[in-house]
Amino acid sequence: GGVQTNVIPEELSAAFDIRIPPTIDHDELEAKIRGWCREAGEGVNIEFTQKNPRIESTKLDDTNPFWVAFKGQTDQLGLNLLQGTFPGGTDSRFIRE
């Protein structure tokens, strides 16, 4: 930022915490952001302080023996399962690695 009102600062920076859904391609999103920076003009850059690899979501079908066992037991108990993606706040992505 600047040092006083109505003075254009020499440099501006911003930080964004982007939580990408499992269905979004990381490389495509990064290319889109880099494209926006190019469109904005010379001197607009992006720097990543952290980038995590895309981790495939756990398969909830017959190819996953853990799911088959879990689903079999819940079916046997007459439980209805609602499948979804937890929106964030856990380290569950490390379990999928």
PDB file of C-alpha atoms in Angstrom:
ATOM      1  CA  GLY A   1       0.000   0.000   0.000  1.00  0.00           C
ATOM      2  CA  GLY A   2       0.738   3.659  -0.093  1.00  0.00           C
ATOM      3  CA  VAL A   3       1.935   6.004   2.592  1.00  0.00           C
ATOM      4  CA  GLN A   4      -0.977   8.456   2.477  1.00  0.00           C
ATOM      5  CA  THR A   5      -4.309   9.174   0.795  1.00  0.00           C
ATOM      6  CA  ASN A   6      -4.302   9.737  -2.994  1.00  0.00           C
ATOM      7  CA  VAL A   7      -0.757   8.459  -3.467  1.00  0.00           C
ATOM      8  CA  ILE A   8      -0.457   5.529  -5.863  1.00  0.00           C
ATOM      9  CA  PRO A   9       1.741   2.891  -4.267  1.00  0.00           C
ATOM     10  CA  GLU A  10       4.731   1.546  -6.137  1.00  0.00           C
ATOM     11  CA  GLU A  11       3.550  -2.002  -5.578  1.00  0.00           C
ATOM     12  CA  LEU A  12       0.374  -3.814  -4.577  1.00  0.00           C
ATOM     13  CA  SER A  13       0.074  -7.367  -3.350  1.00  0.00           C
ATOM     14  CA  ALA A  14      -2.819  -9.586  -2.376  1.00  0.00           C
ATOM     15  CA  ALA A  15      -3.062 -13.079  -0.934  1.00  0.00           C
ATOM     16  CA  PHE A  16      -5.799 -15.583  -1.749  1.00  0.00           C
ATOM     17  CA  ASP A  17      -6.587 -18.876  -0.057  1.00  0.00           C
ATOM     18  CA  ILE A  18      -8.258 -20.867  -2.822  1.00  0.00           C
ATOM     19  CA  ARG A  19      -9.844 -24.172  -1.855  1.00  0.00           C
ATOM     20  CA  ILE A  20     -10.331 -26.125  -5.036  1.00  0.00           C
ATOM     21  CA  PRO A  21     -13.111 -28.721  -5.233  1.00  0.00           C
ATOM     22  CA  PRO A  22     -11.986 -32.245  -6.173  1.00  0.00           C
ATOM     23  CA  THR A  23     -13.762 -31.939  -9.531  1.00  0.00           C
ATOM     24  CA  ILE A  24     -11.671 -28.956 -10.721  1.00  0.00           C
ATOM     25  CA  ASP A  25      -8.478 -29.530 -12.721  1.00  0.00           C
ATOM     26  CA  HIS A  26      -5.641 -27.710 -10.918  1.00  0.00           C
ATOM     27  CA  ASP A  27      -3.598 -27.106 -14.071  1.00  0.00           C
ATOM     28  CA  GLU A  28      -6.572 -25.594 -15.915  1.00  0.00           C
ATOM     29  CA  LEU A  29      -7.337 -23.275 -12.997  1.00  0.00           C
ATOM     30  CA  GLU A  30      -3.720 -22.158 -12.748  1.00  0.00           C
ATOM     31  CA  ALA A  31      -3.626 -21.497 -16.511  1.00  0.00           C
ATOM     32  CA  LYS A  32      -6.789 -19.409 -16.210  1.00  0.00           C
ATOM     33  CA  ILE A  33      -5.319 -17.314 -13.368  1.00  0.00           C
ATOM     34  CA  ARG A  34      -2.039 -16.831 -15.256  1.00  0.00           C
ATOM     35  CA  GLY A  35      -4.092 -15.762 -18.300  1.00  0.00           C
ATOM     36  CA  TRP A  36      -5.872 -13.126 -16.199  1.00  0.00           C
ATOM     37  CA  CYS A  37      -2.478 -11.826 -15.067  1.00  0.00           C
ATOM     38  CA  ARG A  38      -1.280 -11.549 -18.690  1.00  0.00           C
ATOM     39  CA  GLU A  39      -4.513  -9.754 -19.662  1.00  0.00           C
ATOM     40  CA  ALA A  40      -4.040  -7.314 -16.783  1.00  0.00           C
ATOM     41  CA  GLY A  41      -0.797  -6.105 -18.328  1.00  0.00           C
ATOM     42  CA  GLU A  42       2.902  -5.926 -17.755  1.00  0.00           C
ATOM     43  CA  GLY A  43       4.115  -6.269 -14.190  1.00  0.00           C
ATOM     44  CA  VAL A  44       1.171  -8.329 -12.958  1.00  0.00           C
ATOM     45  CA  ASN A  45       2.520 -11.572 -11.570  1.00  0.00           C
ATOM     46  CA  ILE A  46       1.358 -14.528  -9.537  1.00  0.00           C
ATOM     47  CA  GLU A  47       3.359 -16.418  -6.949  1.00  0.00           C
ATOM     48  CA  PHE A  48       2.189 -19.547  -5.168  1.00  0.00           C
ATOM     49  CA  THR A  49       3.220 -19.888  -1.540  1.00  0.00           C
ATOM     50  CA  GLN A  50       1.720 -23.371  -1.405  1.00  0.00           C
ATOM     51  CA  LYS A  51       0.449 -25.787  -4.044  1.00  0.00           C
ATOM     52  CA  ASN A  52      -0.964 -29.172  -3.213  1.00  0.00           C
ATOM     53  CA  PRO A  53      -1.197 -31.985  -5.735  1.00  0.00           C
ATOM     54  CA  ARG A  54      -4.626 -33.072  -6.901  1.00  0.00           C
ATOM     55  CA  ILE A  55      -5.690 -36.165  -5.021  1.00  0.00           C
ATOM     56  CA  GLU A  56      -8.371 -38.375  -6.519  1.00  0.00           C
ATOM     57  CA  SER A  57     -11.499 -38.712  -4.421  1.00  0.00           C
ATOM     58  CA  THR A  58     -12.088 -42.027  -2.718  1.00  0.00           C
ATOM     59  CA  LYS A  59     -14.061 -44.315  -5.016  1.00  0.00           C
ATOM     60  CA  LEU A  60     -17.444 -45.229  -3.578  1.00  0.00           C
ATOM     61  CA  ASP A  61     -18.093 -48.240  -5.777  1.00  0.00           C
ATOM     62  CA  ASP A  62     -17.348 -51.960  -6.015  1.00  0.00           C
ATOM     63  CA  THR A  63     -13.678 -51.334  -6.908  1.00  0.00           C
ATOM     64  CA  ASN A  64     -12.968 -50.142  -3.350  1.00  0.00           C
ATOM     65  CA  PRO A  65     -12.902 -53.051  -0.853  1.00  0.00           C
ATOM     66  CA  PHE A  66     -13.210 -50.673   2.108  1.00  0.00           C
ATOM     67  CA  TRP A  67     -16.356 -49.127   0.632  1.00  0.00           C
ATOM     68  CA  VAL A  68     -17.806 -52.556  -0.164  1.00  0.00           C
ATOM     69  CA  ALA A  69     -17.322 -53.678   3.460  1.00  0.00           C
ATOM     70  CA  PHE A  70     -18.638 -50.413   4.930  1.00  0.00           C
ATOM     71  CA  LYS A  71     -21.648 -50.230   2.624  1.00  0.00           C
ATOM     72  CA  GLY A  72     -22.438 -53.886   3.223  1.00  0.00           C
ATOM     73  CA  GLN A  73     -22.605 -53.326   6.964  1.00  0.00           C
ATOM     74  CA  THR A  74     -24.695 -50.158   6.734  1.00  0.00           C
ATOM     75  CA  ASP A  75     -27.093 -51.927   4.365  1.00  0.00           C
ATOM     76  CA  GLN A  76     -27.324 -54.827   6.798  1.00  0.00           C
ATOM     77  CA  LEU A  77     -28.205 -52.377   9.593  1.00  0.00           C
ATOM     78  CA  GLY A  78     -30.792 -50.666   7.399  1.00  0.00           C
ATOM     79  CA  LEU A  79     -28.963 -47.329   7.448  1.00  0.00           C
ATOM     80  CA  ASN A  80     -29.329 -44.801   4.641  1.00  0.00           C
ATOM     81  CA  LEU A  81     -26.086 -43.113   3.623  1.00  0.00           C
ATOM     82  CA  LEU A  82     -25.812 -39.642   2.158  1.00  0.00           C
ATOM     83  CA  GLN A  83     -22.646 -39.317   0.083  1.00  0.00           C
ATOM     84  CA  GLY A  84     -20.926 -35.955  -0.209  1.00  0.00           C
ATOM     85  CA  THR A  85     -17.670 -34.070  -0.119  1.00  0.00           C
ATOM     86  CA  PHE A  86     -16.642 -32.412   3.116  1.00  0.00           C
ATOM     87  CA  PRO A  87     -16.026 -28.736   2.243  1.00  0.00           C
ATOM     88  CA  GLY A  88     -12.738 -28.346   4.107  1.00  0.00           C
ATOM     89  CA  GLY A  89     -11.090 -28.070   7.455  1.00  0.00           C
ATOM     90  CA  THR A  90      -9.592 -31.554   7.740  1.00  0.00           C
ATOM     91  CA  ASP A  91      -6.451 -33.413   6.850  1.00  0.00           C
ATOM     92  CA  SER A  92      -8.456 -36.142   5.107  1.00  0.00           C
ATOM     93  CA  ARG A  93      -6.664 -35.391   1.839  1.00  0.00           C
ATOM     94  CA  PHE A  94      -3.505 -36.865   3.410  1.00  0.00           C
ATOM     95  CA  ILE A  95      -5.318 -40.151   4.002  1.00  0.00           C
ATOM     96  CA  ARG A  96      -6.078 -40.399   0.272  1.00  0.00           C
ATOM     97  CA  GLU A  97      -2.422 -39.942  -0.717  1.00  0.00           C
TER      98      GLU A  97
END
